[in-house]
Coordinates of C-alpha atoms and ligand atoms in Angstrom, one line a residue:
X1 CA 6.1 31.7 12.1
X2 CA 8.7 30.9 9.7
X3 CA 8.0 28.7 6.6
X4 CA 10.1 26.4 4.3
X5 CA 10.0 29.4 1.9
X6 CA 11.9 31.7 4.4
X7 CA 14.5 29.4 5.0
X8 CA 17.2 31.7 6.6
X9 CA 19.7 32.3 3.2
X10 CA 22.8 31.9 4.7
X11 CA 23.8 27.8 4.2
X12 CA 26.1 27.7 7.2
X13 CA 22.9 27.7 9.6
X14 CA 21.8 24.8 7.9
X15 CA 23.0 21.7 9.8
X16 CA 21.3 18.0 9.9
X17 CA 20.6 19.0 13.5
X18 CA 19.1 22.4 13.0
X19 CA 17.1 21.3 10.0
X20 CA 15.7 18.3 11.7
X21 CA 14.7 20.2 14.4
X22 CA 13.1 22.8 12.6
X23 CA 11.4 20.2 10.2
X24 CA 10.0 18.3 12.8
X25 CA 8.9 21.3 14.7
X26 CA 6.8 22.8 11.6
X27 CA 5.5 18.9 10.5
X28 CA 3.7 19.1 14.4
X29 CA 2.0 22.2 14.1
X30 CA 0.9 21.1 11.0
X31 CA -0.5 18.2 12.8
X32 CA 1.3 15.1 11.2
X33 CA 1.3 12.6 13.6
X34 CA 5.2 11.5 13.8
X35 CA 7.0 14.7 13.4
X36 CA 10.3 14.0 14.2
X37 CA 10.4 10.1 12.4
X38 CA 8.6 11.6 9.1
X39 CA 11.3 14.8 9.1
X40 CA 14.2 12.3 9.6
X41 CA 13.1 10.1 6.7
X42 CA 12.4 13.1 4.8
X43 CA 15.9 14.0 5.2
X44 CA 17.3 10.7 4.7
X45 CA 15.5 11.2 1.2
X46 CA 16.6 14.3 0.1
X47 CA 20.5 13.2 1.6
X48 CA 20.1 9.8 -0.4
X49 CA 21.2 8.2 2.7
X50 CA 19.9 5.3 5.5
X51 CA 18.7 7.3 7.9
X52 CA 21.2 6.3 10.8
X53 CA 23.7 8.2 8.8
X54 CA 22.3 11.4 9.7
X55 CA 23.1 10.8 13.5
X56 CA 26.8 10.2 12.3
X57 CA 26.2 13.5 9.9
X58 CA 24.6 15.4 12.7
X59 CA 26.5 18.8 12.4
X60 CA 27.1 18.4 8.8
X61 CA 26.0 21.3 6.8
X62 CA 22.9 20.6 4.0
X63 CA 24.5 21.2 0.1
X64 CA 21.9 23.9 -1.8
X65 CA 20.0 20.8 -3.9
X66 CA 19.6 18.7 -0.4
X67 CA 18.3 22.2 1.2
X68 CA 16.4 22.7 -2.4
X69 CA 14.8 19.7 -2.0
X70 CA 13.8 19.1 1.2
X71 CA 11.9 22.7 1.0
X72 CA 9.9 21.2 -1.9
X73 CA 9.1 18.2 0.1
X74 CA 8.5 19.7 3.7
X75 CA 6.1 21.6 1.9
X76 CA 4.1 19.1 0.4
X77 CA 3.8 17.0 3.8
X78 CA 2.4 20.2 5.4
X79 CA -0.1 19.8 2.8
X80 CA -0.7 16.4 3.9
X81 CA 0.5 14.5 0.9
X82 CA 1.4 11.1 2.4
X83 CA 5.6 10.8 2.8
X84 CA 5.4 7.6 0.8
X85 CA 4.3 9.5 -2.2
X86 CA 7.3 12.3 -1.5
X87 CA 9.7 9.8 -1.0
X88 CA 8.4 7.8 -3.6
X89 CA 8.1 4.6 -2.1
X90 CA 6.7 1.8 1.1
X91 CA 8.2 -0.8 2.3
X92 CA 6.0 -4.1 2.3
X93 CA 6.5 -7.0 3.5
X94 CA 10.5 -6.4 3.7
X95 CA 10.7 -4.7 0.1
X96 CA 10.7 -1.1 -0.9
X97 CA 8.0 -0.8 -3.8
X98 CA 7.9 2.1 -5.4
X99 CA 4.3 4.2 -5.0
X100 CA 2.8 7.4 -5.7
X101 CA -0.3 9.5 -6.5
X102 CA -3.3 7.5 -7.8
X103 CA -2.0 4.4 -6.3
X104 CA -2.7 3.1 -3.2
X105 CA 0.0 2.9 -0.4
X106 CA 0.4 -0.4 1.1
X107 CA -1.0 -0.5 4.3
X108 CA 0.5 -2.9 7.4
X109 CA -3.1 -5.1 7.1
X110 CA -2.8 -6.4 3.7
X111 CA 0.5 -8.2 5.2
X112 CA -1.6 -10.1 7.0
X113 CA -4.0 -11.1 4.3
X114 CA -0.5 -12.3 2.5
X115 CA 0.2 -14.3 5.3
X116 CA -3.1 -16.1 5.4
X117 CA -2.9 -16.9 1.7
X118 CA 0.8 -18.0 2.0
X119 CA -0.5 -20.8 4.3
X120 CA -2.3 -22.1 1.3
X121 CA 0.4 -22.0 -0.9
X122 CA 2.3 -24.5 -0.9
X123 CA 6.2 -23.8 -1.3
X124 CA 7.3 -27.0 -3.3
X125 CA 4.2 -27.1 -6.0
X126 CA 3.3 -25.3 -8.5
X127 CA 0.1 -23.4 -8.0
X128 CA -1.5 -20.1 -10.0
X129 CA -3.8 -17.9 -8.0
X130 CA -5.6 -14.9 -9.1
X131 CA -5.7 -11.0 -7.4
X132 CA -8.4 -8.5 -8.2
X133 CA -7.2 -4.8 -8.0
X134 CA -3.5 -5.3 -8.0
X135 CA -2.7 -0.9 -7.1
X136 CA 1.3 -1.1 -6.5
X137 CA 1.5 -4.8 -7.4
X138 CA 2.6 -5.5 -3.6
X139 CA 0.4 -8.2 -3.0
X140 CA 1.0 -10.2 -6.3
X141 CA 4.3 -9.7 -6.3
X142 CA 5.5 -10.7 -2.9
X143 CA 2.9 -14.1 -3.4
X144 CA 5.1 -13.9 -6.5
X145 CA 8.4 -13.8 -4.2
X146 CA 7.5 -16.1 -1.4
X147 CA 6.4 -18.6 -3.1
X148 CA 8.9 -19.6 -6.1
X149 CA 7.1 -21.7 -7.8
X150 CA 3.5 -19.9 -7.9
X151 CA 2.3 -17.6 -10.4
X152 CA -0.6 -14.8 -9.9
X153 CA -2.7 -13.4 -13.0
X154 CA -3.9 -10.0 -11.7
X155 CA -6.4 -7.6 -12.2
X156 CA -6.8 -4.1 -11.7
X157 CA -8.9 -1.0 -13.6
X158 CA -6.3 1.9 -12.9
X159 CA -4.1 2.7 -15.7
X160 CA -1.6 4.5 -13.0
X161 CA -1.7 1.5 -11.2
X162 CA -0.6 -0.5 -14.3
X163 CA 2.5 1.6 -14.7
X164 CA 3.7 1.5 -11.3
X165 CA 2.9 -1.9 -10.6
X166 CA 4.7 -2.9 -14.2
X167 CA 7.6 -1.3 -12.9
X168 CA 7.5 -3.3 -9.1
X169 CA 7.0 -6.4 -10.8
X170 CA 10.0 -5.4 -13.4
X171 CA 12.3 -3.9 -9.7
X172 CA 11.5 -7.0 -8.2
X173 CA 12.2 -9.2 -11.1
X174 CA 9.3 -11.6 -11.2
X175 CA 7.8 -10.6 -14.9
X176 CA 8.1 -14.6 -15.7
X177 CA 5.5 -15.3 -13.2
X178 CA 3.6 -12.5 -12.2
X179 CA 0.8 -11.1 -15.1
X180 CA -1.0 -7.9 -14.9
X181 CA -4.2 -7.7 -16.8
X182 CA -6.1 -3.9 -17.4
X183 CA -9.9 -4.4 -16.9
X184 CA -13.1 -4.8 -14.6
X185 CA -13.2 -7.3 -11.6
X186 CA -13.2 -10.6 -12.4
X187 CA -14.1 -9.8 -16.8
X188 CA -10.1 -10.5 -17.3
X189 CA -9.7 -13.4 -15.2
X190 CA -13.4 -15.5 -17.1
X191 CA -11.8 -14.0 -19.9
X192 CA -8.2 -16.0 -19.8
X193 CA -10.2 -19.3 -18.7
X194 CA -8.1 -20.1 -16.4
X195 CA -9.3 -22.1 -12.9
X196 CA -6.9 -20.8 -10.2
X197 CA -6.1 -22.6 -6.9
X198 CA -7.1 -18.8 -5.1
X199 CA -8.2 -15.5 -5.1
X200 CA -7.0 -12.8 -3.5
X201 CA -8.2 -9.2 -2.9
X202 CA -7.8 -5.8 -1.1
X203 CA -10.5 -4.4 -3.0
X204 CA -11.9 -1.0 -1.9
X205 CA -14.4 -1.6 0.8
X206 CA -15.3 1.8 2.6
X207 CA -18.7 3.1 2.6
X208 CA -18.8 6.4 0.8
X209 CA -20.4 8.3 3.8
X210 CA -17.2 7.5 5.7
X211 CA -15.2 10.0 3.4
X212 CA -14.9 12.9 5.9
X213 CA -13.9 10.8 8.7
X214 CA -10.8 9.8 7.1
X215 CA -7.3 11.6 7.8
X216 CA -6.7 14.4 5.4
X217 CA -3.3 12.1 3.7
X218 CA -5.9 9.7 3.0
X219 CA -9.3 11.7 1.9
X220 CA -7.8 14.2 -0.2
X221 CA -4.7 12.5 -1.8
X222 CA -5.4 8.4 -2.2
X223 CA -7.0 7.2 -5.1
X224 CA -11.0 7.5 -4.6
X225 CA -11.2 4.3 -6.7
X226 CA -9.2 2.2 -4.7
X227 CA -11.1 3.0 -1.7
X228 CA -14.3 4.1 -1.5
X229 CA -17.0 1.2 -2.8
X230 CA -20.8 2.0 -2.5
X231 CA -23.5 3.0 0.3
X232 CA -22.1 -0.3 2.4
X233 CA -18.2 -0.6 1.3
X234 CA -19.4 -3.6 -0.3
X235 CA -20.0 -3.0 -4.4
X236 CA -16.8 -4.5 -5.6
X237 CA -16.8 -7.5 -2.7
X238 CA -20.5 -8.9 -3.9
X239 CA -19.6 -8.6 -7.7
X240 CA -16.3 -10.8 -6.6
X241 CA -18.4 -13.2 -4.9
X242 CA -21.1 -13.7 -7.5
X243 CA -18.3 -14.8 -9.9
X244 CA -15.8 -16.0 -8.3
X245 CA -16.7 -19.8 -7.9
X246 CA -16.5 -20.0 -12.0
X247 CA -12.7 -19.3 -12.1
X248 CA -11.7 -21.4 -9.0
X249 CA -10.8 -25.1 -8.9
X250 CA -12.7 -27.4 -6.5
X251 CA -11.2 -27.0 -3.2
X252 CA -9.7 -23.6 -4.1
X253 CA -9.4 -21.2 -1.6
X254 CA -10.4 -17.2 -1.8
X255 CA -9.1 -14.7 0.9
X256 CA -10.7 -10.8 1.0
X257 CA -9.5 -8.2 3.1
X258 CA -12.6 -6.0 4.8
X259 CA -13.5 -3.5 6.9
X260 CA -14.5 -5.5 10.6
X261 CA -17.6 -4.8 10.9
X262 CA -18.1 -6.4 7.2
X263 CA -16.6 -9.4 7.4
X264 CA -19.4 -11.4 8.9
X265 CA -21.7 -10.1 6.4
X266 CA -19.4 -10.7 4.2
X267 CA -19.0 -15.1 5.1
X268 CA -22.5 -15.5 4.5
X269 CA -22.4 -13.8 1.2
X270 CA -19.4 -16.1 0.4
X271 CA -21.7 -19.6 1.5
X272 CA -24.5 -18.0 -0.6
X273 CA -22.4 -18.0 -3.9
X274 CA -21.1 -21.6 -3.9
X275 CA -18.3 -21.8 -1.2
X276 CA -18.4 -24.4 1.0
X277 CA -17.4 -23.0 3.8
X278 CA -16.1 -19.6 5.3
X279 CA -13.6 -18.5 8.4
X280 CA -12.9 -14.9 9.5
X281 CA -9.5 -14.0 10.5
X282 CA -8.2 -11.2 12.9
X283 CA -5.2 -9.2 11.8
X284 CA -2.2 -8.0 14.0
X285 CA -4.7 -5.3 15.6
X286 CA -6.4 -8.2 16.8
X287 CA -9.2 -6.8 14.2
X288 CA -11.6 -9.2 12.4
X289 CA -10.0 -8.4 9.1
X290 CA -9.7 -11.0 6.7
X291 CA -12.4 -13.5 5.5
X292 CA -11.2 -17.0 3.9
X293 CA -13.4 -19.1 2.1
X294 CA -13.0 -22.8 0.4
X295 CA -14.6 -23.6 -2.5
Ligands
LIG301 C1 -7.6 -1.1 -1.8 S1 -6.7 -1.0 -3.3 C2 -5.6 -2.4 -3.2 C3 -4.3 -2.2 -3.9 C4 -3.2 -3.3 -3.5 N1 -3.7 -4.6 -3.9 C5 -2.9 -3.2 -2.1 O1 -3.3 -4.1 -1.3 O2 -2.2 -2.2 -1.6 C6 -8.0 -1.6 -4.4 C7 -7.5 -1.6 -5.9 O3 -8.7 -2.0 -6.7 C8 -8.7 -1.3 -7.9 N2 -10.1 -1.3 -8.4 C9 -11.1 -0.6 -8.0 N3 -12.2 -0.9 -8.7 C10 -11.9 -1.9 -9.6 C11 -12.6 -2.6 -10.5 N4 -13.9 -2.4 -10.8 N5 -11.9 -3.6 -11.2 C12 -10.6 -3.8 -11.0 N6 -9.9 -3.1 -10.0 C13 -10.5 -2.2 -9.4 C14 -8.2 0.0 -7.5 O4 -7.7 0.7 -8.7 C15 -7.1 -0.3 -6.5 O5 -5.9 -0.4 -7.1

């Protein structure tokens, strides 16, 4: 079997065609789920270009930095490293943030969870909602985004996550309105004394005995801390709940992505700490997903 390191030497051989092929051939024995899509976009990377081009480039020969680089990235997918983190960033929500390791990659869900609180945000008043465990930044910013006249204040322990998420917010030029605070749950938000009108979170919720279940991209190269949370997936979820009424206005609204088989739990642990009531919410899956509660 050949390998990326015994490339054949000679550069003519190496075409788009020949290289796509090849990639995509080695990605599937490696067991990566869309061979031919991930080689393309791998491709497209190390290229620079959309990744229709390379149909219009299809017999082009590779330059040595393009063949160079693709090597170096072919071999870190066979690994398992997530493309995002090769290519460097994920689209979310229709806008490329930039990710990698120690930062989780946004996942299609967490567009749903955005959806539900943009309902609640209205588009011609002001309004300032709050975000625990911010990772890239995708959620606050595209709030941010969306809704012009909103600003978030968000929270999140990881100092990786800080830089990269400084830099989204920075990319997607929304610094006047989106802040990012370093520190524990809720400590920064009781801290500022603000009372938001929401609060958003994707906080870790998976139970730590599920670690070996999860896909190899996942288990062995996300951040631990933005994922795993405790013998039920629940740690960080109840020590959001037990505070969160204090930094919410009366009526305010708090929205929580979960696994589904937490969320119903998860409603009665929301009526228990002072909301007044609680819906659960499916995502595009047709999942229970998201639980929504009204202060
Ligand atoms: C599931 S990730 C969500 C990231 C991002 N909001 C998204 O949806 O892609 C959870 C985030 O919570 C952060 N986190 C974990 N424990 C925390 C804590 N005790 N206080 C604040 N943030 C925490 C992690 O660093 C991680 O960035």
């Amino acid at each position: 079997m050949s390998t990326p390191g015994n490339l054949p030497a000679n550069p003519d051989v190496w075409t788009v065609r020949r290289i796509l092929e090849w990639t995509a051939g080695f990605l599937k024995q490696k067991g990566v789920e869309s061979p031919r899509l991930e080689a393309e976009l791998l491709l497209a990377h190390a290229r620079q270009c959309q990744r229709i081009r390379l149909y219009t480039d299809i017999d082009n020969e590779l330059t040595e930095s393009e063949r160079t680089q693709m090597r170096a990235s072919v071999q870190r997918r066979a690994k398992r490293e997530p493309l995002a983190y090769i290519i460097g960033s994920r689209e979310f929500y229709g806008r490329s943030f930039e990710v990698g390791q120690g930062v989780l990659i946004p996942r299609p869900e967490t567009e749903t969870l955005v959806d539900i609180c943009l309902e609640r945000i209205p588009k011609d008043q002001p309004r300032t909602v709050a975000e625990v465990g911010f990772g890239s930044g995708c959620i606050a910013v595209t709030i941010a985004r969306q809704r012009p006249l909103c600003s978030v204040i968000a929270t999140d322990l990881s100092e990786r996550a800080m830089e990269i998420a400084t830099r989204n917010v920075q990319k997607l030029e929304v610094t006047d309105r989106v802040t990012l605070l370093a520190g524990d749950v809720l400590q920064p938000l009781l801290a500022c004394g603000t009372l938001f009108d929401g609060l958003i979170s994707n906080p870790p919720y998976i139970r730590d005995d599920e670690r070996d279940s999860l896909q190899p991209e996942v288990a062995l190269h996300e951040p631990a801390e933005a994922l795993f949370a405790g013998k039920d997936g629940l740690d960080i979820v109840r020590r959001i709940a037990a505070d969160a009424v204090k930094i919410l206005k009366p009526g305010a609204f708090i929205a929580l992505e979960l696994d589904p088989a937490q969320c119903e739990t998860v409603a009665t642990l929301l009526m228990a700490s002072g909301f007044s009531s609680t819906s659960i919410r499916r995502d595009l899956s047709g999942n229970n997903r998201i639980v929504e509660g009204i202060v």
